[in-house]
């Protein structure tokens, strides 16, 4: 069980949160002009790394805010929590 | 607003007024329903000073901006507590039948602003849990740190107890208010009675 620090509410049990997949995936500006491969890449293809992963979480059973988490997918260690709209923190996979 | 002659608390079958225990005595914890209490939800932009000023002007309430904190003001009919629910969301709670006046005051002050006011009094009921062992009881179903140091008087939180979504509000050192959706109220009441059996939990007569 993870203890996730909501940027507003502070540390809360993982059960209060929903997982929202990989973060920082921008919708293509001219989506109508994309071919099928590029559209599928945007919709479905994710990095799925072993190690550092930037991802979105939702405090579903608390303040209902979305935010970003930097998490190690091997150890589950949470390395950073930051609000939607804030820049991706400067963390590299080899920092730990 | 529901006609008062028709309305029925979701816990009306759980705490018979006749024969209910009058006081907590030696019991480790006590449950009491506070039915029909006013609950008004407000959405708006906390960064908008004019919005905060309009709310304060209409109601006298300074909205709490610190997460999971409440602000309480005294009114003729008793205290009105304002609970922080999110960075753009608050819940006012108070004595029964005050929602219409509160909504009217807020609606008038917020005309033309990006804000929403909703009377949610019927959506939830309130269970007051008190007594020396009430935190031990809650710990069985709630992962939140509710120790006085972490959750002092005036703190509030949205979380869940035994899988039921609730809003918790510590109103005194020895008690918390649990605002729970009416469809979950009976389940939570019975769960609290079951979990509190080892502490000798008692039920007190409901009172708004």
Tab-separated table of C-alpha atoms in Angstrom:
chain	number	residue	atom	x	y	z
A	1	UNK	CA	0.000	0.000	0.000
A	2	UNK	CA	1.354	3.385	-0.997
A	3	UNK	CA	1.230	6.505	1.115
A	4	UNK	CA	0.689	9.247	-1.451
A	5	UNK	CA	1.106	12.902	-0.613
A	6	UNK	CA	-1.732	14.852	-2.186
A	7	UNK	CA	-0.430	18.356	-3.025
A	8	UNK	CA	-3.406	19.790	-1.119
A	9	UNK	CA	-4.458	17.271	1.529
A	10	UNK	CA	-1.087	15.809	2.536
A	11	UNK	CA	-0.260	12.116	3.001
A	12	UNK	CA	-3.216	9.828	2.353
A	13	UNK	CA	-3.749	6.134	1.869
A	14	UNK	CA	-3.508	4.801	-1.687
A	15	UNK	CA	-7.130	3.640	-1.501
A	16	UNK	CA	-8.254	7.274	-1.689
A	17	UNK	CA	-6.627	7.715	-5.104
A	18	UNK	CA	-7.264	6.763	-8.683
A	19	UNK	CA	-4.461	6.135	-11.150
A	20	UNK	CA	-4.430	8.165	-14.358
A	21	UNK	CA	-1.593	6.713	-16.421
A	22	UNK	CA	1.476	8.404	-17.804
A	23	UNK	CA	1.762	12.180	-17.374
A	24	UNK	CA	2.915	14.900	-19.765
A	25	UNK	CA	1.308	13.462	-22.877
A	26	UNK	CA	0.160	16.470	-24.868
A	27	UNK	CA	-2.728	16.140	-27.280
A	28	UNK	CA	-1.477	16.849	-30.826
A	29	UNK	CA	-2.418	20.372	-31.881
A	30	UNK	CA	-3.751	19.332	-35.297
A	31	UNK	CA	-5.208	15.932	-34.536
A	32	UNK	CA	-7.301	15.880	-37.727
A	33	UNK	CA	-4.119	15.982	-39.803
A	34	UNK	CA	-2.537	12.927	-38.118
A	35	UNK	CA	-2.283	9.586	-39.865
A	36	UNK	CA	-3.526	6.479	-38.088
A	37	UNK	CA	-0.116	5.476	-36.804
A	38	UNK	CA	0.571	8.854	-35.212
A	39	UNK	CA	-2.940	8.960	-33.699
A	40	UNK	CA	-2.561	5.432	-32.316
A	41	UNK	CA	0.803	6.435	-30.882
A	42	UNK	CA	-0.822	9.337	-29.043
A	43	UNK	CA	-3.771	7.272	-27.831
A	44	UNK	CA	-2.207	3.955	-26.890
A	45	UNK	CA	1.568	3.872	-26.781
A	46	UNK	CA	3.148	4.503	-23.404
A	47	UNK	CA	6.752	4.344	-22.249
A	48	UNK	CA	6.142	1.694	-19.550
A	49	UNK	CA	9.594	2.118	-17.985
A	50	UNK	CA	11.256	-0.050	-15.378
A	51	UNK	CA	12.271	2.623	-12.888
A	52	UNK	CA	11.453	6.317	-12.915
A	53	UNK	CA	7.940	7.054	-14.172
A	54	UNK	CA	6.002	10.333	-14.294
A	55	UNK	CA	2.318	9.637	-13.873
A	56	UNK	CA	-1.024	11.213	-13.053
A	57	UNK	CA	-3.058	10.451	-9.950
A	58	UNK	CA	-6.469	11.621	-8.864
A	59	UNK	CA	-7.457	12.176	-5.207
A	60	UNK	CA	-10.825	10.606	-5.974
A	61	UNK	CA	-12.031	10.095	-2.401
A	62	UNK	CA	-10.587	13.343	-1.060
A	63	UNK	CA	-10.373	16.757	-2.693
A	64	UNK	CA	-10.914	15.274	-6.207
A	65	UNK	CA	-7.907	17.086	-7.680
A	66	UNK	CA	-5.627	15.624	-10.362
A	67	UNK	CA	-1.880	15.902	-9.826
A	68	UNK	CA	1.410	14.373	-10.953
A	69	UNK	CA	3.644	11.865	-9.212
A	70	UNK	CA	7.190	10.743	-10.005
A	71	UNK	CA	7.383	7.110	-8.898
A	72	UNK	CA	9.894	4.299	-9.195
A	73	UNK	CA	7.976	1.421	-10.764
A	74	UNK	CA	10.349	-1.138	-9.230
A	75	UNK	CA	10.520	0.009	-5.610
A	76	UNK	CA	7.264	2.043	-5.640
A	77	UNK	CA	9.228	4.854	-4.014
A	78	UNK	CA	7.503	8.191	-4.624
A	79	UNK	CA	10.189	10.694	-5.610
A	80	UNK	CA	8.134	13.829	-6.170
A	81	UNK	CA	4.558	15.084	-6.141
A	82	UNK	CA	3.605	18.202	-8.090
A	83	UNK	CA	0.464	19.921	-9.279
A	84	UNK	CA	-1.006	19.845	-12.750
A	85	UNK	CA	0.576	22.626	-14.784
A	86	UNK	CA	3.841	22.592	-12.851
A	87	UNK	CA	7.046	21.630	-14.626
A	88	UNK	CA	8.320	18.066	-14.489
A	89	UNK	CA	10.864	17.948	-11.624
A	90	UNK	CA	14.479	17.475	-12.536
A	91	UNK	CA	14.957	13.855	-11.509
A	92	UNK	CA	17.030	11.322	-13.408
A	93	UNK	CA	16.674	7.563	-13.161
A	94	UNK	CA	20.172	7.139	-11.728
A	95	UNK	CA	19.702	9.685	-8.910
A	96	UNK	CA	18.895	7.130	-6.238
B	1	UNK	CA	-36.105	22.172	0.384
B	2	UNK	CA	-37.943	19.093	1.625
B	3	UNK	CA	-41.197	19.723	3.470
B	4	UNK	CA	-40.351	19.235	7.127
B	5	UNK	CA	-43.554	17.322	7.715
B	6	UNK	CA	-42.576	14.725	5.098
B	7	UNK	CA	-38.876	14.328	5.630
B	8	UNK	CA	-37.402	11.314	7.335
B	9	UNK	CA	-33.841	10.830	8.445
B	10	UNK	CA	-32.079	7.815	6.880
B	11	UNK	CA	-31.251	6.720	10.433
B	12	UNK	CA	-34.741	7.217	11.851
B	13	UNK	CA	-35.116	3.468	12.340
B	14	UNK	CA	-31.678	3.101	13.931
B	15	UNK	CA	-31.961	5.254	17.016
B	16	UNK	CA	-35.423	5.087	18.567
B	17	UNK	CA	-36.095	8.272	20.482
B	18	UNK	CA	-37.915	6.331	23.153
B	19	UNK	CA	-35.597	4.257	25.268
B	20	UNK	CA	-32.397	5.669	23.767
B	21	UNK	CA	-29.657	6.146	26.304
B	22	UNK	CA	-29.488	9.651	27.619
B	23	UNK	CA	-25.774	9.925	28.242
B	24	UNK	CA	-22.489	8.265	27.567
B	25	UNK	CA	-21.722	7.239	31.172
B	26	UNK	CA	-18.977	4.595	31.333
B	27	UNK	CA	-19.137	3.772	27.643
B	28	UNK	CA	-16.001	4.097	25.550
B	29	UNK	CA	-17.795	5.640	22.606
B	30	UNK	CA	-21.190	7.013	21.701
B	31	UNK	CA	-23.095	7.535	18.477
B	32	UNK	CA	-25.658	10.213	17.924
B	33	UNK	CA	-27.370	11.251	14.756
B	34	UNK	CA	-27.694	14.947	14.061
B	35	UNK	CA	-30.420	14.776	11.423
B	36	UNK	CA	-31.562	17.417	8.942
B	37	UNK	CA	-28.609	19.720	9.473
B	38	UNK	CA	-28.060	22.408	6.893
B	39	UNK	CA	-25.406	21.605	4.300
B	40	UNK	CA	-24.701	24.060	1.512
B	41	UNK	CA	-21.952	23.489	-1.030
B	42	UNK	CA	-20.070	26.398	-2.587
B	43	UNK	CA	-17.753	26.280	-5.602
B	44	UNK	CA	-15.663	29.246	-6.666
B	45	UNK	CA	-12.163	30.489	-7.360
B	46	UNK	CA	-10.156	30.910	-4.147
B	47	UNK	CA	-7.622	33.031	-6.047
B	48	UNK	CA	-10.339	35.559	-6.917
B	49	UNK	CA	-10.289	38.183	-4.163
B	50	UNK	CA	-13.626	39.621	-5.324
B	51	UNK	CA	-15.259	36.203	-4.909
B	52	UNK	CA	-13.925	35.826	-1.360
B	53	UNK	CA	-15.063	39.357	-0.559
B	54	UNK	CA	-18.552	38.741	-1.968
B	55	UNK	CA	-18.970	35.596	0.167
B	56	UNK	CA	-17.728	37.410	3.272
B	57	UNK	CA	-20.006	40.348	2.573
B	58	UNK	CA	-23.102	38.212	2.126
B	59	UNK	CA	-22.551	35.770	4.977
B	60	UNK	CA	-19.869	37.163	7.267
B	61	UNK	CA	-17.862	34.008	6.580
B	62	UNK	CA	-14.174	34.176	5.724
B	63	UNK	CA	-13.667	31.062	3.620
B	64	UNK	CA	-10.859	28.861	4.978
B	65	UNK	CA	-8.101	28.684	2.361
B	66	UNK	CA	-5.845	26.253	4.214
B	67	UNK	CA	-6.588	22.670	3.126
B	68	UNK	CA	-8.661	20.530	5.491
B	69	UNK	CA	-9.453	23.329	7.905
B	70	UNK	CA	-12.752	24.835	8.991
B	71	UNK	CA	-13.919	28.294	9.977
B	72	UNK	CA	-16.740	28.644	12.488
B	73	UNK	CA	-18.927	31.681	13.067
B	74	UNK	CA	-21.740	32.111	15.563
B	75	UNK	CA	-25.261	32.829	14.383
B	76	UNK	CA	-28.532	33.292	16.272
B	77	UNK	CA	-29.498	29.707	15.482
B	78	UNK	CA	-26.061	28.352	16.438
B	79	UNK	CA	-22.651	27.938	14.869
B	80	UNK	CA	-22.099	27.703	11.119
B	81	UNK	CA	-18.987	25.732	10.197
B	82	UNK	CA	-17.338	26.164	6.802
B	83	UNK	CA	-15.357	23.127	5.743
B	84	UNK	CA	-12.579	23.245	3.134
B	85	UNK	CA	-13.311	20.445	0.670
B	86	UNK	CA	-10.948	21.424	-2.123
B	87	UNK	CA	-9.067	24.423	-3.494
B	88	UNK	CA	-12.320	25.664	-5.032
B	89	UNK	CA	-14.948	23.956	-2.906
B	90	UNK	CA	-16.425	24.473	0.568
B	91	UNK	CA	-19.292	23.059	2.620
B	92	UNK	CA	-21.305	25.108	5.102
B	93	UNK	CA	-22.915	23.129	7.923
B	94	UNK	CA	-25.248	24.393	10.588
B	95	UNK	CA	-28.576	24.024	12.369
B	96	UNK	CA	-31.499	22.595	10.335
B	97	UNK	CA	-33.571	24.703	7.980
B	98	UNK	CA	-31.015	27.465	7.390
B	99	UNK	CA	-30.123	26.448	3.844
B	100	UNK	CA	-32.691	28.538	1.991
B	101	UNK	CA	-31.573	31.780	3.615
B	102	UNK	CA	-27.897	30.956	3.104
B	103	UNK	CA	-28.379	30.013	-0.545
B	104	UNK	CA	-30.364	33.155	-1.176
B	105	UNK	CA	-27.700	35.361	0.395
B	106	UNK	CA	-24.905	33.680	-1.570
B	107	UNK	CA	-26.834	33.610	-4.841
B	108	UNK	CA	-27.491	37.330	-4.569
B	109	UNK	CA	-23.859	38.137	-3.829
B	110	UNK	CA	-22.427	35.907	-6.558
B	111	UNK	CA	-24.563	36.953	-9.524
B	112	UNK	CA	-22.393	37.128	-12.634
B	113	UNK	CA	-19.464	35.338	-10.996
B	114	UNK	CA	-18.007	31.962	-11.879
B	115	UNK	CA	-19.412	30.229	-8.802
B	116	UNK	CA	-22.016	27.642	-7.815
B	117	UNK	CA	-24.169	27.333	-4.693
B	118	UNK	CA	-26.132	24.171	-3.943
B	119	UNK	CA	-28.328	23.113	-1.050
B	120	UNK	CA	-27.177	19.565	-0.270
B	121	UNK	CA	-28.874	19.290	3.122
B	122	UNK	CA	-30.814	16.196	2.085
B	123	UNK	CA	-27.852	14.413	0.544
B	124	UNK	CA	-26.055	13.500	3.729
B	125	UNK	CA	-26.845	13.005	7.348
B	126	UNK	CA	-24.482	13.610	10.224
B	127	UNK	CA	-23.307	11.087	12.790
B	128	UNK	CA	-21.554	12.437	15.832
B	129	UNK	CA	-19.047	10.032	17.336
B	130	UNK	CA	-17.675	10.828	20.789
B	131	UNK	CA	-16.148	9.271	23.837
B	132	UNK	CA	-12.689	8.331	25.107
B	133	UNK	CA	-12.236	5.408	22.657
B	134	UNK	CA	-13.807	6.962	19.572
B	135	UNK	CA	-10.472	7.190	17.769
B	136	UNK	CA	-9.704	3.517	18.414
B	137	UNK	CA	-13.067	2.741	16.888
B	138	UNK	CA	-12.453	4.895	13.807
B	139	UNK	CA	-8.969	3.442	13.333
B	140	UNK	CA	-10.542	0.105	12.474
B	141	UNK	CA	-11.986	1.515	9.277
B	142	UNK	CA	-10.145	4.736	8.479
B	143	UNK	CA	-6.495	5.004	7.431
B	144	UNK	CA	-6.225	8.710	8.189
B	145	UNK	CA	-4.083	9.846	11.126
B	146	UNK	CA	-6.772	11.255	13.425
B	147	UNK	CA	-4.532	11.859	16.433
B	148	UNK	CA	-5.157	15.300	17.939
B	149	UNK	CA	-1.705	16.442	16.862
B	150	UNK	CA	-2.394	15.599	13.213
B	151	UNK	CA	-6.145	16.230	13.194
B	152	UNK	CA	-6.809	19.007	15.731
B	153	UNK	CA	-10.087	20.640	16.654
B	154	UNK	CA	-11.291	22.446	13.529
B	155	UNK	CA	-9.710	19.988	11.110
B	156	UNK	CA	-11.799	18.325	8.428
B	157	UNK	CA	-11.108	15.721	5.768
B	158	UNK	CA	-12.783	13.837	2.989
B	159	UNK	CA	-11.893	10.190	3.260
B	160	UNK	CA	-13.589	6.855	3.762
B	161	UNK	CA	-14.585	4.750	6.742
B	162	UNK	CA	-15.098	1.073	6.046
B	163	UNK	CA	-15.319	1.894	2.327
B	164	UNK	CA	-18.076	4.492	2.810
B	165	UNK	CA	-17.170	7.984	1.601
B	166	UNK	CA	-17.400	10.505	4.412
B	167	UNK	CA	-16.492	14.030	5.384
B	168	UNK	CA	-14.915	14.097	8.846
B	169	UNK	CA	-14.913	17.183	11.041
B	170	UNK	CA	-13.355	17.338	14.489
B	171	UNK	CA	-15.656	19.615	16.466
B	172	UNK	CA	-14.103	19.016	19.908
B	173	UNK	CA	-11.203	17.103	21.414
B	174	UNK	CA	-13.408	14.127	22.216
B	175	UNK	CA	-15.711	14.087	19.204
B	176	UNK	CA	-15.916	14.065	15.431
B	177	UNK	CA	-18.799	14.671	13.095
B	178	UNK	CA	-19.156	12.249	10.202
B	179	UNK	CA	-21.134	13.531	7.218
B	180	UNK	CA	-22.206	10.499	5.202
B	181	UNK	CA	-24.424	10.071	2.152
B	182	UNK	CA	-27.916	9.042	3.222
B	183	UNK	CA	-27.747	5.829	1.191
B	184	UNK	CA	-24.656	4.793	3.184
B	185	UNK	CA	-25.851	6.073	6.555
B	186	UNK	CA	-27.459	2.909	7.865
B	187	UNK	CA	-24.538	0.769	6.700
B	188	UNK	CA	-22.039	3.054	8.434
B	189	UNK	CA	-24.160	3.304	11.587
B	190	UNK	CA	-24.340	-0.474	11.881
B	191	UNK	CA	-20.638	-0.805	11.104
B	192	UNK	CA	-19.815	1.710	13.860
B	193	UNK	CA	-21.988	-0.200	16.318
B	194	UNK	CA	-20.272	-3.470	15.393
B	195	UNK	CA	-16.758	-2.031	15.472
B	196	UNK	CA	-17.524	-0.247	18.744
B	197	UNK	CA	-18.970	-3.239	20.567
B	198	UNK	CA	-15.686	-3.995	22.335
B	199	UNK	CA	-15.613	-0.423	23.672
B	200	UNK	CA	-19.202	-0.627	24.880
B	201	UNK	CA	-20.487	1.831	22.289
B	202	UNK	CA	-23.879	3.361	23.083
B	203	UNK	CA	-26.380	5.281	20.995
B	204	UNK	CA	-27.720	8.603	22.175
B	205	UNK	CA	-31.029	10.118	21.173
B	206	UNK	CA	-30.724	11.987	17.908
B	207	UNK	CA	-30.712	15.752	18.152
B	208	UNK	CA	-30.041	18.366	15.500
